[in-house]
Coordinates of N, CA and C in Angstrom, one line a residue:
M1 N 13.1 6.9 -24.4 CA 12.4 5.8 -23.5 C 10.5 6.1 -23.2
N2 N 10.2 5.1 -23.7 CA 8.8 5.5 -23.6 C 8.6 5.2 -22.0
K3 N 7.1 6.1 -21.6 CA 7.0 6.3 -19.8 C 5.7 5.5 -20.3
L4 N 5.6 4.3 -19.4 CA 4.5 3.6 -18.8 C 3.2 4.2 -18.0
Y5 N 2.5 3.7 -17.8 CA 1.4 4.4 -17.3 C 0.4 3.6 -17.1
T6 N -0.2 3.6 -15.4 CA -1.5 2.5 -15.4 C -2.3 3.5 -14.9
Q7 N -3.7 3.5 -14.5 CA -4.9 4.1 -14.7 C -5.6 3.0 -13.1
I8 N -6.3 4.5 -12.5 CA -7.7 4.3 -11.6 C -8.3 3.2 -12.2
N9 N -9.0 2.2 -11.9 CA -9.7 1.0 -12.2 C -11.6 1.7 -12.3
S10 N -11.8 2.1 -10.9 CA -13.0 2.7 -10.5 C -12.9 3.3 -9.4
G11 N -14.3 4.3 -9.4 CA -14.8 5.0 -8.5 C -14.5 6.6 -9.0
K12 N -15.0 7.6 -8.8 CA -14.8 9.0 -9.1 C -13.4 9.2 -9.5
F13 N -12.4 8.5 -9.9 CA -11.5 9.5 -10.7 C -10.8 8.0 -11.8
K14 N -12.2 7.3 -11.9 CA -11.8 6.1 -13.0 C -11.5 6.9 -14.3
G15 N -10.1 5.9 -14.8 CA -9.5 6.3 -15.7 C -8.4 7.7 -15.7
K16 N -8.1 7.7 -14.3 CA -7.4 8.6 -14.4 C -6.1 8.1 -14.8
K17 N -5.1 8.5 -15.5 CA -3.7 7.7 -15.5 C -2.4 8.4 -14.3
L18 N -1.7 7.0 -14.2 CA -1.0 7.5 -13.4 C 0.7 7.3 -13.5
L19 N 1.4 8.1 -14.2 CA 3.3 7.6 -14.8 C 3.3 5.9 -13.6
I20 N 4.1 5.4 -14.0 CA 4.7 4.7 -13.4 C 6.1 5.1 -13.4
P21 N 7.0 4.6 -11.9 CA 8.3 4.8 -11.7 C 9.1 3.6 -12.9
S22 N 10.2 4.0 -12.4 CA 11.6 3.0 -13.3 C 11.3 1.6 -12.9
K23 N 11.1 0.7 -13.3 CA 10.6 -0.8 -12.9 C 12.0 -1.5 -12.5
T24 N 13.3 -0.1 -12.5 CA 14.4 -1.1 -11.7 C 14.5 -0.8 -10.0
T25 N 13.5 0.3 -9.8 CA 13.2 0.9 -8.3 C 11.9 0.2 -8.0
T26 N 10.9 -0.1 -8.6 CA 9.3 -0.2 -8.2 C 9.2 -1.6 -8.9
R27 N 8.2 -2.2 -8.3 CA 7.0 -3.3 -9.1 C 5.7 -2.6 -9.2
S28 N 5.3 -2.4 -9.7 CA 3.7 -1.8 -10.2 C 2.9 -3.2 -10.0
T29 N 1.9 -3.0 -9.0 CA 0.9 -4.0 -8.5 C 0.4 -4.6 -10.2
K30 N 0.1 -5.7 -10.1 CA -0.5 -6.0 -10.9 C -2.0 -6.3 -11.0
S31 N -2.5 -5.9 -12.5 CA -3.9 -5.1 -12.1 C -5.0 -6.2 -11.5
L32 N -4.4 -7.1 -12.0 CA -5.5 -8.7 -11.1 C -5.2 -8.6 -9.5
V33 N -4.3 -8.5 -9.2 CA -4.2 -8.2 -7.7 C -4.8 -6.9 -7.3
K34 N -4.4 -5.6 -8.0 CA -5.3 -4.7 -7.7 C -7.1 -4.9 -7.6
S35 N -7.1 -5.3 -8.9 CA -9.0 -6.0 -8.4 C -9.7 -6.2 -7.8
S36 N -9.3 -7.3 -7.3 CA -9.2 -8.7 -6.2 C -8.9 -7.6 -4.6
F37 N -8.0 -6.8 -4.6 CA -8.0 -6.0 -3.3 C -9.5 -5.5 -3.2
F38 N -9.8 -4.3 -4.6 CA -10.6 -3.7 -4.3 C -11.7 -4.2 -4.8
D39 N -12.4 -4.9 -5.4 CA -13.3 -5.8 -5.3 C -13.8 -6.5 -3.9
T40 N -12.5 -7.0 -3.0 CA -12.8 -7.2 -1.6 C -13.4 -6.4 -0.8
F41 N -12.6 -4.9 -0.9 CA -12.9 -4.4 0.3 C -13.7 -2.9 -0.2
R42 N -14.1 -2.6 -1.3 CA -14.4 -1.5 -1.9 C -15.2 -0.7 -0.9
F43 N -16.1 -1.1 -0.4 CA -17.0 -0.6 0.5 C -16.3 -0.1 2.3
E44 N -15.1 -0.6 2.2 CA -15.1 -0.5 3.5 C -14.0 1.0 3.6
F45 N -13.4 1.5 2.9 CA -13.0 2.7 2.7 C -13.6 3.6 3.7
A46 N -14.8 4.1 3.3 CA -15.0 5.2 3.4 C -15.0 5.7 5.2
N47 N -14.5 6.7 5.2 CA -14.4 7.2 6.4 C -13.1 6.6 7.5
K48 N -12.0 6.0 6.1 CA -10.7 6.0 6.4 C -9.7 6.3 6.2
I49 N -8.9 6.1 6.9 CA -7.4 6.7 6.2 C -6.7 5.3 5.4
F50 N -6.2 5.8 4.4 CA -5.5 4.5 3.7 C -3.7 4.7 3.2
I51 N -2.9 3.6 3.4 CA -1.5 4.1 4.2 C -0.8 3.1 2.9
E52 N -0.4 3.6 2.0 CA 0.2 2.6 1.0 C 1.6 2.9 1.1
M53 N 2.7 1.7 1.5 CA 3.8 1.6 1.7 C 4.7 1.0 0.6
F54 N 5.5 1.7 0.3 CA 6.5 1.5 -0.7 C 5.3 2.0 -2.4
S55 N 5.2 2.9 -2.1 CA 4.1 3.5 -2.7 C 4.4 3.9 -4.8
G56 N 5.4 3.8 -5.0 CA 5.6 3.5 -6.0 C 5.0 4.5 -7.2
S57 N 3.8 4.1 -7.9 CA 3.1 5.5 -8.4 C 2.2 5.9 -7.8
G58 N 1.7 5.1 -6.9 CA 0.7 5.5 -6.0 C -0.5 5.2 -6.4
V59 N -1.0 4.1 -7.1 CA -1.9 3.5 -7.6 C -2.9 3.1 -6.5
M60 N -2.7 2.4 -5.9 CA -3.3 1.6 -4.5 C -3.9 2.6 -3.9
A61 N -3.2 3.9 -2.9 CA -3.9 5.3 -2.2 C -4.4 5.8 -3.5
A62 N -4.4 6.0 -4.6 CA -5.0 6.7 -5.4 C -6.6 5.9 -5.6
E63 N -6.6 4.8 -5.8 CA -7.7 3.6 -6.0 C -8.2 3.9 -4.6
A64 N -7.7 4.1 -3.5 CA -8.2 4.0 -2.3 C -9.7 5.0 -2.2
L65 N -8.6 6.3 -2.4 CA -9.7 7.9 -2.8 C -10.6 7.7 -3.8
S66 N -10.3 7.3 -4.6 CA -11.3 7.3 -5.5 C -12.7 6.5 -5.2
N67 N -12.5 5.6 -4.2 CA -13.3 4.4 -3.8 C -14.2 4.9 -2.5
G68 N -13.6 6.4 -2.3 CA -14.1 6.3 -0.5 C -13.3 6.9 0.0
A69 N -11.8 6.6 0.4 CA -11.4 6.8 1.7 C -11.1 8.7 1.7
K70 N -11.0 8.3 3.1 CA -10.7 10.0 3.8 C -9.7 10.7 3.4
K71 N -8.9 10.1 3.4 CA -7.4 10.4 2.8 C -6.3 9.5 2.6
C72 N -5.8 9.2 1.6 CA -4.2 8.2 1.5 C -2.8 8.9 2.1
Y73 N -2.4 8.2 2.3 CA -0.6 8.8 2.1 C -0.3 7.8 1.5
G74 N 1.3 8.3 0.7 CA 2.1 7.4 -0.2 C 3.5 7.1 0.4
F75 N 4.2 6.2 1.0 CA 5.5 6.5 1.3 C 6.1 6.1 0.2
E76 N 7.4 6.8 -0.3 CA 8.1 6.3 -1.3 C 9.5 6.7 -1.0
K77 N 10.4 6.0 -0.3 CA 12.1 5.8 0.1 C 12.7 6.4 -1.1
D78 N 12.8 6.0 -2.7 CA 13.3 6.2 -3.7 C 13.0 8.1 -4.1
K79 N 13.7 8.6 -4.5 CA 13.7 10.1 -4.4 C 13.1 9.9 -6.1
A80 N 13.6 9.4 -6.9 CA 13.0 9.1 -8.2 C 11.6 9.1 -8.8
A81 N 11.4 7.8 -7.7 CA 10.1 7.6 -7.6 C 9.4 8.5 -7.2
F82 N 9.6 9.0 -5.9 CA 9.0 10.1 -5.0 C 8.5 11.2 -5.9
E83 N 9.6 11.4 -6.7 CA 8.9 12.8 -7.4 C 7.8 12.6 -8.3
I84 N 7.8 11.3 -8.9 CA 6.7 10.9 -10.2 C 5.2 10.3 -9.3
L85 N 5.6 10.0 -7.6 CA 4.5 9.6 -6.9 C 3.5 11.1 -6.7
K86 N 4.6 12.1 -6.0 CA 4.2 13.6 -6.0 C 3.4 13.9 -7.4
S87 N 3.7 13.7 -8.0 CA 3.2 14.4 -9.6 C 1.8 13.9 -10.0
N88 N 1.6 12.3 -9.6 CA 0.7 11.9 -9.6 C -0.8 12.0 -8.6
F89 N -0.2 12.4 -7.7 CA -0.8 13.0 -6.1 C -1.4 14.1 -6.8
K90 N -0.5 14.9 -6.9 CA -0.7 16.5 -7.2 C -1.6 16.6 -8.5
S91 N -2.2 15.8 -9.6 CA -2.6 15.3 -10.5 C -4.2 15.5 -10.2
I92 N -4.4 14.5 -9.3 CA -5.6 14.0 -9.1 C -6.5 14.7 -7.7
S93 N -5.8 15.0 -6.4 CA -6.2 15.6 -5.3 C -5.3 15.8 -4.0
S94 N -5.7 17.1 -3.8 CA -5.2 17.6 -2.3 C -4.9 16.2 -1.1
D95 N -5.8 15.2 -1.0 CA -6.0 14.3 -0.2 C -5.2 13.2 -0.5
L96 N -4.7 13.1 -1.6 CA -3.3 12.0 -2.0 C -2.0 13.0 -1.3
I97 N -1.2 12.4 0.1 CA -0.2 12.9 0.7 C 0.9 12.2 0.1
A98 N 1.8 12.6 -0.7 CA 3.4 12.1 -0.8 C 4.1 12.1 0.3
I99 N 4.8 11.0 0.9 CA 5.9 11.1 2.0 C 7.3 10.7 1.2
N100 N 8.2 11.4 1.3 CA 9.4 10.9 1.0 C 10.2 10.6 1.9
S101 N 10.6 9.0 2.2 CA 10.6 8.9 3.8 C 10.4 7.2 3.6
D102 N 11.7 7.0 4.3 CA 11.8 5.4 5.1 C 10.3 4.8 5.4
C103 N 9.2 4.0 5.0 CA 8.2 3.9 5.5 C 7.6 3.5 6.7
F104 N 9.0 2.4 7.2 CA 8.8 2.3 9.1 C 8.7 3.4 9.6
N105 N 10.0 4.1 9.7 CA 9.9 5.3 10.4 C 8.9 5.8 10.3
G106 N 9.0 6.6 9.5 CA 7.5 7.7 8.9 C 6.2 7.1 9.7
L107 N 5.7 5.7 9.0 CA 4.7 5.2 9.7 C 3.9 5.5 11.0
Q108 N 4.9 5.1 12.0 CA 5.0 5.2 13.4 C 4.6 6.9 13.7
T109 N 5.1 8.0 12.8 CA 5.2 8.9 13.0 C 3.6 9.6 12.4
L110 N 3.2 9.2 11.4 CA 1.9 9.4 11.5 C 0.9 8.6 11.9
L111 N 1.2 7.9 12.5 CA 0.2 7.3 13.2 C 0.0 7.7 14.5
K112 N 1.1 8.4 14.8 CA 0.9 9.3 16.5 C -0.3 10.6 16.0
E113 N 0.4 11.0 14.9 CA -0.7 12.3 14.6 C -1.8 11.8 14.6
N114 N -2.6 11.0 14.4 CA -3.9 10.8 13.4 C -4.8 9.6 14.6
N115 N -5.7 10.1 14.9 CA -6.6 9.1 15.5 C -7.2 7.8 14.8
D116 N -7.9 8.5 13.7 CA -8.7 8.0 12.2 C -8.5 6.4 12.1
E117 N -9.2 5.4 12.0 CA -9.5 4.0 11.4 C -8.7 4.0 10.1
F118 N -7.4 3.4 10.0 CA -6.7 3.4 8.8 C -6.6 1.7 8.5
I119 N -6.5 1.8 6.8 CA -6.3 0.5 6.4 C -4.5 0.9 5.5
I120 N -3.8 -0.1 6.2 CA -2.2 -0.1 5.8 C -2.3 -1.4 4.5
Y121 N -1.7 -0.9 3.3 CA -1.4 -1.4 2.5 C -0.1 -1.6 2.4
F122 N 0.6 -3.0 2.2 CA 2.4 -3.1 2.3 C 2.3 -3.7 0.8
D123 N 3.3 -3.0 0.1 CA 3.9 -3.6 -1.3 C 5.3 -3.3 -1.8
P124 N 6.2 -4.1 -0.6 CA 7.8 -3.7 -1.2 C 8.1 -4.6 -2.3
P125 N 8.9 -3.6 -2.6 CA 9.6 -4.0 -4.0 C 10.8 -5.7 -3.9
F126 N 10.0 -6.8 -3.8 CA 10.6 -7.9 -2.9 C 11.5 -8.4 -3.9
D127 N 11.4 -8.1 -5.4 CA 12.6 -8.9 -6.5 C 13.4 -7.7 -6.9
I128 N 13.3 -6.4 -6.7 CA 14.1 -5.8 -7.7 C 14.8 -4.9 -6.8
R129 N 15.1 -5.2 -5.6 CA 16.0 -4.0 -4.9 C 17.1 -4.7 -4.4
D130 N 18.3 -3.5 -4.3 CA 19.3 -4.8 -3.3 C 18.6 -4.3 -2.0
G131 N 19.7 -4.9 -1.2 CA 19.0 -4.8 0.1 C 17.9 -4.9 1.1
F132 N 17.3 -5.8 0.3 CA 15.7 -6.4 0.7 C 15.5 -7.3 1.1
N133 N 16.5 -8.1 1.9 CA 16.7 -9.6 1.7 C 15.4 -9.9 3.1
D134 N 15.7 -8.8 3.9 CA 15.0 -9.4 5.4 C 13.5 -8.1 5.3
I135 N 13.2 -8.0 4.1 CA 11.8 -7.0 3.9 C 11.1 -7.7 4.3
Y136 N 10.2 -8.7 4.8 CA 9.5 -9.4 5.7 C 9.1 -9.4 6.9
E137 N 11.0 -9.7 7.4 CA 10.8 -9.4 8.9 C 10.5 -8.2 9.4
K138 N 11.1 -7.1 8.6 CA 10.6 -5.7 8.5 C 9.0 -5.5 8.5
V139 N 8.3 -6.0 7.7 CA 6.9 -6.0 7.3 C 6.3 -6.6 8.7
C140 N 6.6 -7.7 9.1 CA 6.0 -8.4 10.3 C 6.5 -7.5 11.4
E141 N 7.5 -7.1 11.8 CA 7.4 -5.7 13.2 C 6.8 -4.6 12.9
A142 N 6.6 -4.2 11.7 CA 5.7 -3.6 11.7 C 4.3 -3.5 12.2
I143 N 4.1 -4.5 11.2 CA 2.3 -5.0 11.9 C 2.3 -5.4 13.1
K144 N 3.2 -6.1 13.9 CA 3.4 -5.8 15.1 C 3.0 -4.4 16.3
N145 N 3.9 -3.8 15.4 CA 4.5 -2.1 16.0 C 2.6 -1.6 15.6
L146 N 1.9 -1.9 15.2 CA 0.3 -1.4 15.1 C -0.4 -1.9 16.1
S147 N -0.5 -2.5 17.0 CA -1.3 -3.0 18.1 C -1.4 -2.3 18.7
N148 N -1.2 -0.8 18.8 CA -1.6 0.1 19.8 C -2.9 1.4 19.1
H149 N -2.3 0.8 17.5 CA -3.5 1.6 17.1 C -4.5 1.5 16.5
N150 N -5.5 2.6 15.6 CA -6.7 2.1 15.2 C -6.5 1.6 14.0
A151 N -5.6 0.2 13.6 CA -6.3 -0.4 12.3 C -7.4 -1.1 12.1
F152 N -7.8 -1.1 10.7 CA -8.8 -2.0 10.7 C -8.6 -3.1 9.6
L153 N -7.7 -2.8 9.1 CA -7.1 -3.9 8.0 C -5.6 -3.3 7.6
V154 N -4.9 -4.8 7.4 CA -3.4 -4.8 7.2 C -3.7 -6.0 6.0
A155 N -3.0 -5.4 4.8 CA -2.7 -6.1 3.7 C -1.3 -6.1 3.1
V156 N -0.4 -7.7 2.4 CA 0.6 -7.2 2.2 C 0.4 -8.1 0.8
E157 N 1.1 -7.3 -0.1 CA 1.2 -8.3 -1.6 C 2.7 -8.7 -1.4
H158 N 2.4 -9.7 -1.9 CA 4.3 -10.6 -1.6 C 4.3 -11.4 -2.4
N159 N 5.7 -12.1 -1.9 CA 6.2 -12.9 -3.2 C 5.0 -14.2 -2.7
S160 N 4.4 -15.2 -3.6 CA 4.2 -16.4 -3.7 C 5.0 -17.5 -2.4
D161 N 5.9 -17.3 -2.6 CA 7.1 -18.6 -1.8 C 7.3 -17.9 -0.1
V162 N 6.6 -16.8 0.2 CA 6.4 -16.3 1.5 C 5.5 -16.7 2.3
K163 N 4.9 -17.3 3.4 CA 4.6 -17.7 4.4 C 4.2 -16.7 5.5
F164 N 3.3 -16.6 6.1 CA 3.1 -15.4 7.4 C 2.5 -16.3 8.2
D165 N 3.0 -15.9 9.2 CA 2.4 -16.7 10.8 C 1.1 -16.1 11.1
E166 N 0.4 -17.4 11.9 CA -1.5 -16.8 11.4 C -1.5 -15.2 12.9
I167 N -0.7 -15.6 13.6 CA -1.0 -14.4 14.4 C 0.4 -13.6 14.0
I168 N 0.0 -12.0 14.5 CA 1.7 -11.0 14.0 C 0.8 -10.0 15.3
G169 N 1.8 -9.6 16.2 CA 1.4 -9.0 17.1 C -0.4 -9.5 17.6
K170 N -0.7 -8.4 17.6 CA -2.6 -8.9 18.1 C -3.3 -8.5 16.5
F171 N -2.4 -8.9 15.7 CA -3.0 -9.2 14.5 C -3.4 -10.6 13.9
K172 N -4.7 -11.0 13.2 CA -4.7 -12.4 13.1 C -5.1 -12.7 11.5
L173 N -4.2 -13.5 10.9 CA -4.5 -13.8 9.3 C -5.9 -14.3 9.3
F174 N -6.7 -13.5 8.1 CA -7.7 -13.9 7.9 C -8.3 -14.6 6.6
K175 N -7.5 -13.9 5.8 CA -7.4 -14.7 4.4 C -5.9 -14.2 3.6
S176 N -5.9 -15.6 2.7 CA -4.2 -15.3 1.5 C -5.3 -15.4 0.3
R177 N -4.4 -15.1 -0.8 CA -5.1 -15.5 -2.2 C -3.6 -15.8 -3.3
K178 N -3.6 -16.3 -4.0 CA -2.5 -16.3 -4.8 C -2.8 -16.0 -6.1
F179 N -1.5 -15.0 -6.9 CA -2.1 -15.0 -7.9 C -0.7 -15.4 -8.9
G180 N -0.4 -16.3 -8.9 CA 0.9 -17.0 -9.6 C 1.7 -16.6 -8.5
K181 N 3.0 -15.7 -9.4 CA 4.4 -15.9 -8.7 C 3.8 -14.5 -7.4
T182 N 2.7 -14.0 -7.2 CA 2.2 -13.0 -6.3 C 1.1 -13.6 -5.7
S183 N 1.1 -13.2 -4.0 CA 0.2 -13.3 -3.5 C -0.3 -12.0 -2.6
M184 N -1.5 -12.2 -2.0 CA -2.1 -11.1 -1.4 C -2.1 -11.6 0.3
T185 N -2.1 -11.3 1.2 CA -2.5 -11.7 2.7 C -3.1 -10.6 3.5
Y186 N -4.1 -10.9 4.4 CA -4.6 -10.3 5.0 C -4.9 -10.5 6.6
F187 N -4.7 -9.1 7.5 CA -4.8 -9.0 8.7 C -5.7 -8.4 9.3
K188 N -6.0 -9.0 10.4 CA -7.7 -7.8 10.9 C -6.7 -8.1 12.3
K189 N -7.2 -7.1 13.2 CA -7.0 -6.8 14.6 C -7.7 -7.4 15.6
E190 N -7.1 -8.9 16.4 CA -8.5 -9.7 17.1 C -8.5 -8.8 18.2
I191 N -9.8 -8.5 18.9 CA -10.3 -7.6 19.9 C -10.4 -8.7 21.2

């Protein structure tokens, strides 16, 4: 079986290749979606923690670190995908930390231990894993639970058929962009 790779497109680790886990358990972020996200927020990463939920290969966290994030975390529950994530992160920097955990439970623990400002990127495998029928309800609940933490930005990569409420907890939707069957929706905390 041929191995599939993605790569970091910008910043100090530009060109670094990352192995992609099995397509039966993860869905890699499209290059166009990734480019749009980093073109929009590239200068917002300095001194912030970046947290990639449903990390897969970890390319979004690695790209964030490459573009100036202070430290990056990647959550991946699937054991085989986690081993690839851990290997990808180890090949780049000790400031990339792979966590083998349910991201919803693990996120709350991580945030309690950290006072830095952070950016969270949700990328649930919306079309490929069984048992993910209610994934967007869980994502919305997780966003609500961020209300008492130091969130700078919450980004959700999702199926374009899904629409989010304008307000989730203390977060307001400020931008949404469609890329065919995939969309990106962004939330910022209202002050």
